[in-house]
Amino acid sequence: MHHHDHDDHHDNHLTPIEARVKALETILTEKGLIDPAAIDAIVDTYETKIGPRNGAAVVARAWADPAFAGWLAGDATAAIASLGYTGRQGEHMRAVFNTPETHNLVVCTLCSCYPWSVLGLPPVWYKAPAYRSRAVIDPRGVLAEFGVALPEERKIRVWDSTAELRYLVVPERPAGTEGMDEAALAALVTRDSMIGTGLALSPEARP
């Protein structure tokens, strides 16, 4: 553990994920196992191109198309696959929908299960024991730390992902998005909103 802390300190100008990728890249390159350019392409693909953008497209389609939303609720694995996004391990997906009454939060208490094909690279905190244990015990407090203050009467459901079943949170569609096309809607869907540690962006907050 101490060694890991030292690495983080040494690479303190990098984000934790950058530091980890860099360390991994160095080891694999030294062993002659990879071409750094190839790794860069893979990381870029998962972090920006595939990753959260796939999930955002799924959410946008559900917002725009009630029939698709129904399919997603009933058989998320098939509905997501119909858009061309499937997991490498063939994991099953389940979509849980946020409503005015209920907010959903995803955690993986025993492992770091994460549907890369629809959410990209997992955030570092997702694997942290503190997040995993506290999200179950005090989800409201954890959400507040992420800047998500929910009304007291809104129920929070915590879903525990496993290697066999991974969850996708469908955030509530923001107000003021009537008439927006799916591409514009997808731009409002953040990775954190699909884990439940964030909300979809309002049109005004769009990047």
mmCIF file of C-alpha atoms in Angstrom:
data_model
loop_
_atom_site.group_PDB
_atom_site.id
_atom_site.type_symbol
_atom_site.label_atom_id
_atom_site.label_comp_id
_atom_site.label_asym_id
_atom_site.label_seq_id
_atom_site.Cartn_x
_atom_site.Cartn_y
_atom_site.Cartn_z
ATOM 1 C CA MET A 1 0.000 0.000 0.000
ATOM 2 C CA HIS A 2 2.811 2.373 0.890
ATOM 3 C CA HIS A 3 4.357 1.895 -2.518
ATOM 4 C CA HIS A 4 1.081 2.849 -4.165
ATOM 5 C CA ASP A 5 0.867 6.062 -2.126
ATOM 6 C CA HIS A 6 4.391 6.932 -3.141
ATOM 7 C CA ASP A 7 3.511 6.525 -6.805
ATOM 8 C CA ASP A 8 0.498 8.777 -6.451
ATOM 9 C CA HIS A 9 2.607 11.394 -4.733
ATOM 10 C CA HIS A 10 5.288 11.189 -7.380
ATOM 11 C CA ASP A 11 2.718 11.620 -10.143
ATOM 12 C CA ASN A 12 0.752 14.298 -8.386
ATOM 13 C CA HIS A 13 0.497 16.395 -11.538
ATOM 14 C CA LEU A 14 -1.511 13.550 -13.075
ATOM 15 C CA THR A 15 -5.029 12.522 -12.207
ATOM 16 C CA PRO A 16 -5.151 9.133 -10.447
ATOM 17 C CA ILE A 17 -6.397 7.386 -13.573
ATOM 18 C CA GLU A 18 -3.652 8.969 -15.667
ATOM 19 C CA ALA A 19 -1.060 7.904 -13.124
ATOM 20 C CA ARG A 20 -2.352 4.335 -13.117
ATOM 21 C CA VAL A 21 -2.523 4.129 -16.896
ATOM 22 C CA LYS A 22 0.979 5.576 -17.133
ATOM 23 C CA ALA A 23 2.384 3.080 -14.631
ATOM 24 C CA LEU A 24 0.722 0.192 -16.405
ATOM 25 C CA GLU A 25 1.891 1.462 -19.774
ATOM 26 C CA THR A 26 5.485 1.744 -18.541
ATOM 27 C CA ILE A 27 5.533 -1.812 -17.209
ATOM 28 C CA LEU A 28 3.971 -3.299 -20.323
ATOM 29 C CA THR A 29 6.159 -1.282 -22.673
ATOM 30 C CA GLU A 30 9.320 -2.306 -20.798
ATOM 31 C CA LYS A 31 8.274 -5.925 -21.124
ATOM 32 C CA GLY A 32 7.860 -5.363 -24.861
ATOM 33 C CA LEU A 33 4.211 -6.383 -24.662
ATOM 34 C CA ILE A 34 2.626 -3.272 -26.076
ATOM 35 C CA ASP A 35 3.113 -0.369 -28.372
ATOM 36 C CA PRO A 36 2.379 2.820 -26.355
ATOM 37 C CA ALA A 37 0.500 4.337 -29.308
ATOM 38 C CA ALA A 38 -1.846 1.360 -29.352
ATOM 39 C CA ILE A 39 -2.584 1.724 -25.643
ATOM 40 C CA ASP A 40 -3.224 5.449 -26.090
ATOM 41 C CA ALA A 41 -5.755 4.644 -28.793
ATOM 42 C CA ILE A 42 -7.510 2.061 -26.620
ATOM 43 C CA VAL A 43 -7.653 4.349 -23.596
ATOM 44 C CA ASP A 44 -8.925 7.242 -25.695
ATOM 45 C CA THR A 45 -11.570 5.014 -27.229
ATOM 46 C CA TYR A 46 -12.882 3.813 -23.882
ATOM 47 C CA GLU A 47 -12.572 7.108 -22.080
ATOM 48 C CA THR A 48 -14.103 9.411 -24.662
ATOM 49 C CA LYS A 49 -15.350 7.662 -27.763
ATOM 50 C CA ILE A 50 -17.006 4.431 -26.636
ATOM 51 C CA GLY A 51 -17.311 4.697 -23.031
ATOM 52 C CA PRO A 52 -19.815 7.105 -21.635
ATOM 53 C CA ARG A 53 -20.955 8.174 -25.107
ATOM 54 C CA ASN A 54 -22.476 4.732 -25.710
ATOM 55 C CA GLY A 55 -24.420 4.888 -22.483
ATOM 56 C CA ALA A 56 -25.455 8.467 -23.232
ATOM 57 C CA ALA A 57 -26.871 7.347 -26.589
ATOM 58 C CA VAL A 58 -28.859 4.615 -24.821
ATOM 59 C CA VAL A 59 -30.288 7.101 -22.311
ATOM 60 C CA ALA A 60 -31.107 9.663 -25.013
ATOM 61 C CA ARG A 61 -32.966 7.019 -27.023
ATOM 62 C CA ALA A 62 -34.947 6.031 -23.921
ATOM 63 C CA TRP A 63 -35.869 9.675 -23.282
ATOM 64 C CA ALA A 64 -36.914 10.208 -26.887
ATOM 65 C CA ASP A 65 -38.640 6.890 -27.577
ATOM 66 C CA PRO A 66 -41.085 5.474 -25.010
ATOM 67 C CA ALA A 67 -41.148 2.097 -26.778
ATOM 68 C CA PHE A 68 -37.371 1.801 -26.464
ATOM 69 C CA ALA A 69 -37.585 2.885 -22.810
ATOM 70 C CA GLY A 70 -40.050 0.055 -22.211
ATOM 71 C CA TRP A 71 -37.741 -2.434 -23.909
ATOM 72 C CA LEU A 72 -34.791 -1.107 -21.901
ATOM 73 C CA ALA A 73 -36.770 -1.560 -18.685
ATOM 74 C CA GLY A 74 -37.767 -5.103 -19.634
ATOM 75 C CA ASP A 75 -34.596 -6.437 -21.274
ATOM 76 C CA ALA A 76 -31.755 -3.946 -21.043
ATOM 77 C CA THR A 77 -29.149 -6.351 -22.425
ATOM 78 C CA ALA A 78 -31.073 -6.803 -25.692
ATOM 79 C CA ALA A 79 -32.145 -3.168 -25.965
ATOM 80 C CA ILE A 80 -28.570 -1.923 -25.504
ATOM 81 C CA ALA A 81 -27.243 -4.556 -27.928
ATOM 82 C CA SER A 82 -29.763 -3.362 -30.535
ATOM 83 C CA LEU A 83 -27.853 -0.063 -30.654
ATOM 84 C CA GLY A 84 -24.617 -1.963 -31.234
ATOM 85 C CA TYR A 85 -23.198 -1.841 -27.701
ATOM 86 C CA THR A 86 -22.428 -5.180 -26.098
ATOM 87 C CA GLY A 87 -20.137 -6.157 -23.270
ATOM 88 C CA ARG A 88 -17.040 -8.155 -23.987
ATOM 89 C CA GLN A 89 -17.891 -10.637 -21.239
ATOM 90 C CA GLY A 90 -21.498 -10.909 -22.306
ATOM 91 C CA GLU A 91 -22.572 -9.530 -18.967
ATOM 92 C CA HIS A 92 -26.226 -8.881 -18.437
ATOM 93 C CA MET A 93 -27.318 -5.295 -18.101
ATOM 94 C CA ARG A 94 -30.228 -3.962 -16.111
ATOM 95 C CA ALA A 95 -31.515 -0.429 -16.481
ATOM 96 C CA VAL A 96 -32.981 1.336 -13.454
ATOM 97 C CA PHE A 97 -34.905 4.542 -14.016
ATOM 98 C CA ASN A 98 -34.749 7.603 -11.794
ATOM 99 C CA THR A 99 -38.131 9.171 -11.060
ATOM 100 C CA PRO A 100 -39.328 12.085 -8.929
ATOM 101 C CA GLU A 101 -39.904 9.502 -6.159
ATOM 102 C CA THR A 102 -36.760 7.369 -6.439
ATOM 103 C CA HIS A 103 -33.084 7.968 -7.139
ATOM 104 C CA ASN A 104 -30.891 4.995 -8.059
ATOM 105 C CA LEU A 105 -27.244 4.590 -7.120
ATOM 106 C CA VAL A 106 -24.958 1.802 -8.318
ATOM 107 C CA VAL A 107 -22.190 0.261 -6.260
ATOM 108 C CA CYS A 108 -20.207 -2.950 -6.411
ATOM 109 C CA THR A 109 -19.485 -4.059 -2.881
ATOM 110 C CA LEU A 110 -17.423 -7.155 -3.638
ATOM 111 C CA CYS A 111 -15.549 -6.209 -6.760
ATOM 112 C CA SER A 112 -15.090 -3.504 -9.320
ATOM 113 C CA CYS A 113 -17.657 -4.705 -11.844
ATOM 114 C CA TYR A 114 -18.279 -2.038 -14.364
ATOM 115 C CA PRO A 115 -19.844 -2.178 -17.815
ATOM 116 C CA TRP A 116 -16.965 -0.748 -19.857
ATOM 117 C CA SER A 117 -18.851 -1.084 -23.111
ATOM 118 C CA VAL A 118 -21.477 1.447 -22.036
ATOM 119 C CA LEU A 119 -19.713 3.531 -19.386
ATOM 120 C CA GLY A 120 -16.061 3.592 -20.409
ATOM 121 C CA LEU A 121 -13.237 3.549 -17.869
ATOM 122 C CA PRO A 122 -14.461 3.332 -14.292
ATOM 123 C CA PRO A 123 -13.746 6.367 -12.160
ATOM 124 C CA VAL A 124 -11.054 5.690 -9.576
ATOM 125 C CA TRP A 125 -13.427 6.314 -6.662
ATOM 126 C CA TYR A 126 -15.834 3.634 -7.915
ATOM 127 C CA LYS A 127 -13.339 0.962 -6.844
ATOM 128 C CA ALA A 128 -12.464 2.631 -3.555
ATOM 129 C CA PRO A 129 -13.560 0.655 -0.472
ATOM 130 C CA ALA A 130 -14.782 3.882 1.121
ATOM 131 C CA TYR A 131 -17.231 4.529 -1.720
ATOM 132 C CA ARG A 132 -18.336 0.901 -1.853
ATOM 133 C CA SER A 133 -19.095 0.614 1.848
ATOM 134 C CA ARG A 134 -20.447 4.123 2.451
ATOM 135 C CA ALA A 135 -22.716 4.134 -0.584
ATOM 136 C CA VAL A 136 -24.588 1.241 1.015
ATOM 137 C CA ILE A 137 -24.654 2.630 4.565
ATOM 138 C CA ASP A 138 -25.145 6.343 3.833
ATOM 139 C CA PRO A 139 -26.117 6.853 0.192
ATOM 140 C CA ARG A 140 -27.612 10.292 0.876
ATOM 141 C CA GLY A 141 -24.394 11.499 2.457
ATOM 142 C CA VAL A 142 -22.292 10.123 -0.393
ATOM 143 C CA LEU A 143 -24.538 11.795 -2.955
ATOM 144 C CA ALA A 144 -24.271 15.102 -1.099
ATOM 145 C CA GLU A 145 -20.485 14.870 -1.380
ATOM 146 C CA PHE A 146 -20.901 14.510 -5.150
ATOM 147 C CA GLY A 147 -23.041 17.652 -5.110
ATOM 148 C CA VAL A 148 -26.343 15.813 -5.502
ATOM 149 C CA ALA A 149 -28.685 17.107 -2.823
ATOM 150 C CA LEU A 150 -31.957 15.217 -3.004
ATOM 151 C CA PRO A 151 -35.159 16.129 -1.202
ATOM 152 C CA GLU A 152 -35.649 14.122 1.988
ATOM 153 C CA GLU A 153 -38.781 12.453 0.661
ATOM 154 C CA ARG A 154 -36.993 11.037 -2.363
ATOM 155 C CA LYS A 155 -36.108 7.409 -1.792
ATOM 156 C CA ILE A 156 -32.617 6.229 -2.714
ATOM 157 C CA ARG A 157 -32.191 2.684 -3.977
ATOM 158 C CA VAL A 158 -28.699 1.220 -4.026
ATOM 159 C CA TRP A 159 -28.027 -1.492 -6.606
ATOM 160 C CA ASP A 160 -25.105 -3.849 -6.188
ATOM 161 C CA SER A 161 -23.476 -4.793 -9.470
ATOM 162 C CA THR A 162 -21.933 -8.235 -9.843
ATOM 163 C CA ALA A 163 -19.816 -9.891 -12.501
ATOM 164 C CA GLU A 164 -23.005 -11.297 -14.013
ATOM 165 C CA LEU A 165 -25.294 -8.299 -13.729
ATOM 166 C CA ARG A 166 -24.349 -4.683 -14.257
ATOM 167 C CA TYR A 167 -26.569 -1.677 -13.837
ATOM 168 C CA LEU A 168 -27.183 1.399 -15.927
ATOM 169 C CA VAL A 169 -29.012 4.282 -14.279
ATOM 170 C CA VAL A 170 -31.334 6.168 -16.613
ATOM 171 C CA PRO A 171 -31.368 9.689 -15.152
ATOM 172 C CA GLU A 172 -34.472 11.838 -15.291
ATOM 173 C CA ARG A 173 -34.816 13.847 -18.474
ATOM 174 C CA PRO A 174 -34.032 17.483 -17.645
ATOM 175 C CA ALA A 175 -36.693 20.152 -18.013
ATOM 176 C CA GLY A 176 -36.492 22.376 -21.054
ATOM 177 C CA THR A 177 -35.332 19.608 -23.403
ATOM 178 C CA GLU A 178 -38.545 19.261 -25.393
ATOM 179 C CA GLY A 179 -37.821 19.261 -29.089
ATOM 180 C CA MET A 180 -34.119 18.411 -28.691
ATOM 181 C CA ASP A 181 -32.865 15.604 -30.923
ATOM 182 C CA GLU A 182 -31.150 12.503 -29.575
ATOM 183 C CA ALA A 183 -27.633 13.810 -30.225
ATOM 184 C CA ALA A 184 -28.369 16.968 -28.250
ATOM 185 C CA LEU A 185 -30.006 14.949 -25.479
ATOM 186 C CA ALA A 186 -27.031 12.565 -25.304
ATOM 187 C CA ALA A 187 -24.738 15.549 -24.684
ATOM 188 C CA LEU A 188 -26.615 16.138 -21.407
ATOM 189 C CA VAL A 189 -25.939 12.619 -20.096
ATOM 190 C CA THR A 190 -22.810 12.361 -17.960
ATOM 191 C CA ARG A 191 -21.026 9.221 -16.868
ATOM 192 C CA ASP A 192 -21.788 9.996 -13.224
ATOM 193 C CA SER A 193 -25.503 10.385 -13.998
ATOM 194 C CA MET A 194 -25.472 6.797 -15.332
ATOM 195 C CA ILE A 195 -23.937 5.544 -12.060
ATOM 196 C CA GLY A 196 -26.285 7.675 -9.993
ATOM 197 C CA THR A 197 -23.644 9.915 -8.427
ATOM 198 C CA GLY A 198 -24.757 12.773 -10.673
ATOM 199 C CA LEU A 199 -27.784 14.095 -12.518
ATOM 200 C CA ALA A 200 -28.166 14.792 -16.213
ATOM 201 C CA LEU A 201 -27.124 18.320 -17.177
ATOM 202 C CA SER A 202 -29.686 21.016 -17.842
ATOM 203 C CA PRO A 203 -29.604 22.460 -21.375
ATOM 204 C CA GLU A 204 -28.064 25.668 -19.933
ATOM 205 C CA ALA A 205 -25.238 23.682 -18.333
ATOM 206 C CA ARG A 206 -24.350 21.851 -21.520
ATOM 207 C CA PRO A 207 -20.603 21.859 -22.204
#
